[in-house]
Structures are given as structure tokens and as C-alpha cells.
Short mmCIF file of C-alpha atoms in Angstrom, two decimals:
data_model
loop_
_atom_site.label_atom_id
_atom_site.label_comp_id
_atom_site.label_asym_id
_atom_site.label_seq_id
_atom_site.Cartn_x
_atom_site.Cartn_y
_atom_site.Cartn_z
CA UNK H 59 101.65 120.68 95.76
CA UNK H 60 102.09 119.48 92.18
CA UNK H 61 100.92 120.47 88.70
CA UNK H 62 100.51 117.80 86.04
CA UNK H 63 103.02 118.69 83.30
CA UNK H 64 100.73 116.99 80.77
CA UNK H 65 97.64 118.98 81.79
CA UNK H 66 98.24 122.19 83.78
CA UNK H 67 94.59 122.26 84.84
CA UNK H 68 95.28 119.21 87.00
CA UNK H 69 96.60 120.27 90.40
CA UNK H 70 97.42 118.03 93.37
CA UNK H 71 98.20 118.88 96.96
CA UNK H 72 98.78 117.17 100.28
CA UNK H 73 96.86 118.41 103.32
CA UNK H 74 97.67 117.35 106.88
CA UNK H 75 94.80 115.26 108.30
CA UNK H 76 93.08 115.48 104.92
CA UNK H 77 95.05 113.27 102.54
CA UNK H 78 96.16 114.04 98.99
CA UNK H 79 93.61 115.93 96.91
CA UNK H 80 93.32 116.68 93.22
CA UNK H 81 91.33 118.82 90.85
CA UNK H 82 91.26 118.51 87.07
CA UNK H 83 89.99 122.07 86.79
CA UNK H 84 87.65 124.33 88.72
CA UNK H 85 87.08 125.01 92.40
CA UNK H 86 84.33 122.44 92.83
CA UNK H 87 86.14 119.52 91.27
CA UNK H 88 88.46 118.41 94.09
CA UNK H 89 88.60 114.77 95.16
CA UNK H 90 90.72 112.84 97.64
CA UNK H 91 92.96 110.29 95.92
CA UNK H 92 95.19 109.18 98.83
CA UNK H 93 94.58 109.09 102.56
CA UNK H 94 96.35 109.81 105.82
CA UNK H 95 98.23 113.04 106.37
CA UNK H 96 98.89 114.32 102.87
CA UNK H 97 102.39 115.57 102.06
CA UNK H 98 104.58 115.37 98.94
CA UNK H 99 102.93 114.24 95.69
CA UNK H 100 104.22 113.93 92.12
CA UNK H 101 102.97 113.20 88.61
CA UNK H 102 105.24 111.63 85.99
CA UNK H 103 105.99 114.49 83.59
CA UNK H 104 105.88 112.11 80.59
CA UNK H 105 103.12 109.74 81.65
CA UNK H 106 100.21 111.16 83.68
CA UNK H 107 99.05 107.64 84.55
CA UNK H 108 101.94 107.45 87.01
CA UNK H 109 101.03 109.36 90.16
CA UNK H 110 102.84 109.29 93.52
CA UNK H 111 101.55 110.35 96.92
CA UNK H 112 102.66 110.16 100.53
CA UNK H 113 101.44 110.23 104.09
CA UNK H 114 102.99 110.50 107.53
CA UNK H 115 106.29 108.90 108.55
CA UNK H 116 107.43 107.90 105.09
CA UNK H 117 104.46 105.97 103.76
CA UNK H 118 104.47 106.20 99.96
CA UNK H 119 101.92 105.17 97.36
CA UNK H 120 102.28 104.70 93.60
CA UNK H 121 99.58 104.60 90.96
CA UNK H 122 99.79 103.45 87.35
CA UNK H 123 96.20 104.33 86.48
CA UNK H 124 96.17 108.08 86.94
CA UNK H 125 95.51 108.00 90.68
CA UNK H 126 92.37 105.85 90.57
CA UNK H 127 94.10 103.36 92.87
CA UNK H 128 97.43 103.09 94.66
CA UNK H 129 99.75 100.33 95.84
CA UNK H 130 102.58 100.62 98.34
CA UNK H 131 105.76 102.37 97.26
CA UNK H 132 108.00 101.52 100.20
CA UNK H 133 109.37 98.11 99.15
CA UNK H 134 113.03 97.61 100.16
CA UNK H 135 113.23 101.09 101.72
CA UNK H 136 114.71 101.49 105.21
CA UNK H 137 112.05 103.23 107.30
CA UNK H 138 113.82 102.93 110.66
CA UNK H 139 113.85 106.73 110.95
CA UNK H 140 111.66 108.89 108.73
CA UNK H 141 110.54 112.48 108.96
CA UNK H 142 106.85 113.15 109.50
CA UNK H 143 106.95 114.77 106.04
CA UNK H 144 109.34 112.47 104.20
CA UNK H 145 110.78 114.10 101.06
CA UNK H 146 110.96 112.48 97.64
CA UNK H 147 111.76 113.92 94.20
CA UNK H 148 111.72 112.77 90.60
CA UNK H 149 114.81 112.72 88.43
CA UNK H 150 114.60 115.56 85.90
CA UNK H 151 115.71 113.41 82.95
CA UNK H 152 114.21 110.00 83.75
CA UNK H 153 110.80 110.14 85.49
CA UNK H 154 110.99 106.48 86.54
CA UNK H 155 113.96 107.37 88.74
CA UNK H 156 113.07 108.84 92.13
CA UNK H 157 115.02 109.75 95.26
CA UNK H 158 113.64 109.58 98.80
CA UNK H 159 115.14 110.57 102.14
CA UNK H 160 114.54 108.75 105.42
CA UNK H 161 117.77 108.88 107.39
CA UNK H 162 119.48 107.61 104.25
CA UNK H 163 118.93 108.59 100.63
CA UNK H 164 117.20 105.86 98.64
CA UNK H 165 116.93 105.54 94.86
CA UNK H 166 114.29 103.84 92.73
CA UNK H 167 114.74 103.26 89.00
CA UNK H 168 111.39 101.54 88.46
CA UNK H 169 108.79 104.06 89.55
CA UNK H 170 108.81 103.18 93.28
CA UNK H 171 108.40 99.43 92.76
CA UNK H 172 111.62 98.99 94.77
CA UNK H 173 114.38 101.06 96.34
CA UNK H 174 118.09 100.79 97.14
CA UNK H 175 119.99 102.92 99.65
CA UNK H 176 122.69 105.08 98.09
CA UNK H 177 123.96 106.76 101.25
CA UNK H 178 124.89 105.95 104.84
CA UNK H 179 123.07 107.48 107.81
CA UNK H 180 123.28 111.24 107.12
CA UNK H 181 121.95 112.49 110.46
CA UNK H 182 123.98 113.33 113.57
CA UNK H 183 122.03 110.82 115.61
CA UNK H 184 118.45 109.94 116.45
CA UNK H 185 117.24 111.79 119.54
CA UNK H 186 113.51 112.24 120.17
CA UNK H 187 112.11 113.55 116.88
CA UNK H 188 115.42 114.59 115.31
CA UNK H 189 117.68 112.63 113.01
CA UNK H 190 115.97 112.48 109.61
CA UNK H 191 116.36 113.84 106.10
CA UNK H 192 113.96 116.69 105.38
CA UNK H 193 114.79 117.67 101.80
CA UNK H 194 116.46 116.25 98.69
CA UNK H 195 117.06 117.51 95.16
CA UNK H 196 118.86 116.21 92.07
CA UNK H 197 120.55 118.18 89.33
CA UNK H 198 119.01 118.30 85.87
CA UNK H 199 122.31 118.90 84.07
CA UNK H 200 124.19 116.20 86.00
CA UNK H 201 121.96 113.55 87.64
CA UNK H 202 124.96 112.25 89.59
CA UNK H 203 124.78 115.41 91.70
CA UNK H 204 122.32 115.09 94.59
CA UNK H 205 121.94 117.45 97.55
CA UNK H 206 120.03 116.82 100.78
CA UNK H 207 119.44 118.36 104.20
CA UNK H 208 118.41 117.11 107.62
CA UNK H 209 116.40 118.29 110.59
CA UNK H 210 119.61 118.33 112.67
CA UNK H 211 121.40 120.92 110.52
CA UNK H 212 123.36 118.73 108.10
CA UNK H 213 123.65 119.44 104.37
CA UNK H 214 125.25 116.85 102.09
CA UNK H 215 126.17 116.48 98.44
CA UNK H 216 127.26 113.62 96.24
CA UNK H 217 128.73 114.26 92.81
CA UNK H 218 128.97 110.61 91.80
CA UNK H 219 125.44 109.32 92.26
CA UNK H 220 125.90 108.32 95.89
CA UNK H 221 129.33 106.72 95.61
CA UNK H 222 130.47 109.06 98.37
CA UNK H 223 128.88 111.94 100.27
CA UNK H 224 130.44 115.18 101.52
CA UNK H 225 129.01 117.12 104.45
CA UNK H 226 128.78 120.76 103.36
CA UNK H 227 127.22 122.62 106.29
CA UNK H 228 130.35 124.57 107.22
CA UNK H 229 129.38 128.24 107.43
CA UNK H 230 125.66 127.55 107.77
CA UNK H 231 123.74 128.27 110.99
CA UNK H 232 122.88 125.24 113.11
CA UNK H 233 119.22 124.98 112.18
CA UNK H 234 116.61 122.66 110.67
CA UNK H 235 117.17 122.51 106.91
CA UNK H 236 113.86 123.01 105.13
CA UNK H 237 114.88 122.92 101.46
CA UNK H 238 117.74 122.35 99.06
CA UNK H 239 117.15 123.49 95.46
CA UNK H 240 119.63 122.90 92.64
CA UNK H 241 119.95 125.45 89.85
CA UNK H 242 118.35 124.06 86.66
CA UNK H 243 121.42 124.78 84.51
CA UNK H 244 124.30 124.57 86.99
CA UNK H 245 124.90 121.55 89.20
CA UNK H 246 127.42 123.48 91.29
CA UNK H 247 124.82 126.08 92.30
CA UNK H 248 122.42 125.21 95.10
CA UNK H 249 120.16 127.19 97.43
CA UNK H 250 119.47 126.18 101.05
CA UNK H 251 116.70 127.47 103.29
CA UNK H 252 116.51 127.13 107.05
CA UNK H 253 113.87 127.22 109.75
CA UNK H 254 114.15 128.43 113.34
CA UNK H 255 114.65 131.68 115.21
CA UNK H 256 117.91 130.71 116.87
CA UNK H 257 120.28 133.65 117.26
CA UNK H 258 123.53 133.41 115.32
CA UNK H 259 126.05 135.69 113.67
CA UNK H 260 123.89 136.42 110.63
CA UNK H 261 120.26 135.67 111.43
CA UNK H 262 120.05 134.53 107.81
CA UNK H 263 117.72 131.82 106.55
CA UNK H 264 118.65 131.62 102.85
CA UNK H 265 122.07 130.69 101.49
CA UNK H 266 123.62 130.03 98.09
CA UNK H 267 126.66 128.06 96.99
CA UNK H 268 128.38 128.18 93.61
CA UNK H 269 130.95 125.48 94.38
CA UNK H 270 129.01 122.39 95.46
CA UNK H 271 128.77 123.61 99.05
CA UNK H 272 132.44 124.25 99.73
CA UNK H 273 131.40 127.76 100.75
CA UNK H 274 128.06 129.48 101.32
CA UNK H 275 126.90 133.07 101.04
CA UNK H 276 123.84 134.53 102.72
CA UNK H 277 121.33 135.93 100.22
CA UNK H 278 118.83 136.88 102.92
CA UNK H 279 119.39 140.57 102.14
CA UNK H 280 116.32 142.51 103.35
CA UNK H 281 114.28 139.46 104.38
CA UNK H 282 112.76 139.44 107.86
CA UNK H 283 114.47 137.26 110.47
CA UNK H 284 111.89 134.48 110.21
CA UNK H 285 111.86 130.81 109.20
CA UNK H 286 111.92 130.01 105.47
CA UNK H 287 110.07 126.86 104.46
CA UNK H 288 110.62 126.58 100.71
CA UNK H 289 112.43 128.15 97.77
CA UNK H 290 111.49 127.84 94.10
CA UNK H 291 113.62 128.91 91.15
CA UNK H 292 111.45 130.22 88.32
CA UNK H 293 112.12 127.80 85.44
CA UNK H 294 111.62 130.53 82.82
CA UNK H 295 113.50 133.34 84.60
CA UNK H 296 116.33 131.73 86.54
CA UNK H 297 117.26 134.88 88.46
CA UNK H 298 113.77 134.99 89.96
CA UNK H 299 113.40 133.24 93.31
CA UNK H 300 110.22 132.67 95.30
CA UNK H 301 110.30 132.04 99.03
CA UNK H 302 107.68 130.67 101.40
CA UNK H 303 108.31 132.15 104.85
CA UNK H 304 106.47 132.17 108.15
CA UNK H 305 105.48 135.78 107.47
CA UNK H 306 104.42 135.53 103.83
CA UNK H 307 105.60 134.78 100.31
CA UNK H 308 108.59 136.78 99.07
CA UNK H 309 110.03 137.20 95.58
CA UNK H 310 113.38 138.37 94.26
CA UNK H 311 114.07 139.11 90.59
CA UNK H 312 117.83 139.54 90.99
#
């Protein structure tokens, strides 16, 4: 889902089998703006005419007329292996810069008109439906710091804009990585959430690093032993975290 920073009444969301849908306000004002299986969608936070949407297996669309029409946003991007729900995020300082994960991280500096790979293959391999990037995030305070995770339990970070990547999954359970989220004010602080019910030493599904992933600490605390699908840091109250889990939405204020 996405909220238009320029008009908070405008809300977008992807729905599997039902495309990308948008309302400009009110329950009866929804319309489909992009087809296929709807997944990630974004609106340029400076220019609402730039809208981005996606569908299955890494298909991306870009609009420069507010979502009235879309053209392809996959030019120059390596789609050899892509997750069913391919992640992409917008740079927090330059909205024309976007990052997308297939089995490599790709960067666009022209609003999805073209892409260049800034990482090698970050998966362990490509077996059946595994071997793709599932989540990516970029720091606001230092846009050279990018984190990502894969469906085969890898977490990576670059601190020099993709010049080199460090695998940082030591100490994390061997599970599908559902989300990486960088702290808005601290590039060295990142949260990771995991899926799966696989038994391990902690049973934890939420971890935090304060040193670019050199070490991780479980912050699962009193959470149920269930998959976690997303984590959001409240932009106004940075100690408040919201979690989407398989058994409901959870919140922590500390």
C-alpha cells in the first residue's frame, strides 16, 4: 500500500489477482490503475504525476501523468530470477532514484526509464522457487547504505552505494527474509523480519542491528512464535514499531 505524500486522501494498494487500485477519497471512489497481480506501488513524494506500480514476477510500470497511463519500467533490468512480489523502493532524498531487487539489486536514477545492476547475485542459488531478493531499503541519512534480504535467508548491506556487499546473516535463523527497514536517522540501525515456523534456538522473527549487521539481537520479546511479514517504524515516534504478523498487527512503543 501507499499514501500520496502530496494528498493523504489518495491511497493506493496492490491486490493479488486484482491489480493496483487507488482512491482519491471515500470508500466508493476506488479504481484500477494497473493490471495483473498487484503488489508494490509508489508515488513520487515531490511530484504526484509520477506513479509506479508492479505485477507478478518483476513486471514494473511507470506513469508520468498521475496514473492515467503506464509504460514499462523494466528497461535494462535483469529479470532472469525475480520474486513473485518483486520489491522496489524510492530513495528518501531523490525521488527519481529507485532500487529494485530481482536476484541482484538494480538502481534507476531516471524514474524507472532505465536500470543498472549495482550488486552481484545475492542468493545462494536458484532452486525451484527460491533464489530471489524479497526486500530492499535505503538509508535516508546516508543513501550509500542499502540493505536487502532474500527468500533463501541471506541479508546483505552495502555502505558505498553498491561498490561492495557484505553478507550479514550471521546469528539470524535460516528463514525467508520478509523485510529490512532502516532507521530514519541512523544508517547503522536496521530491523529484519522473518517468515516461517522452523524450529531454532530462539524462535524469534524480529531482529535489530546497531552496527550495520555485524551482530543482531532478537527483539521478539513477548511476540507469538509466528511469521512476521512487515515492520514499520513510526516516522514521528521512532521508538514505536508496527508489525504485520500471521496472527494480527502488533505495536511496540519502546
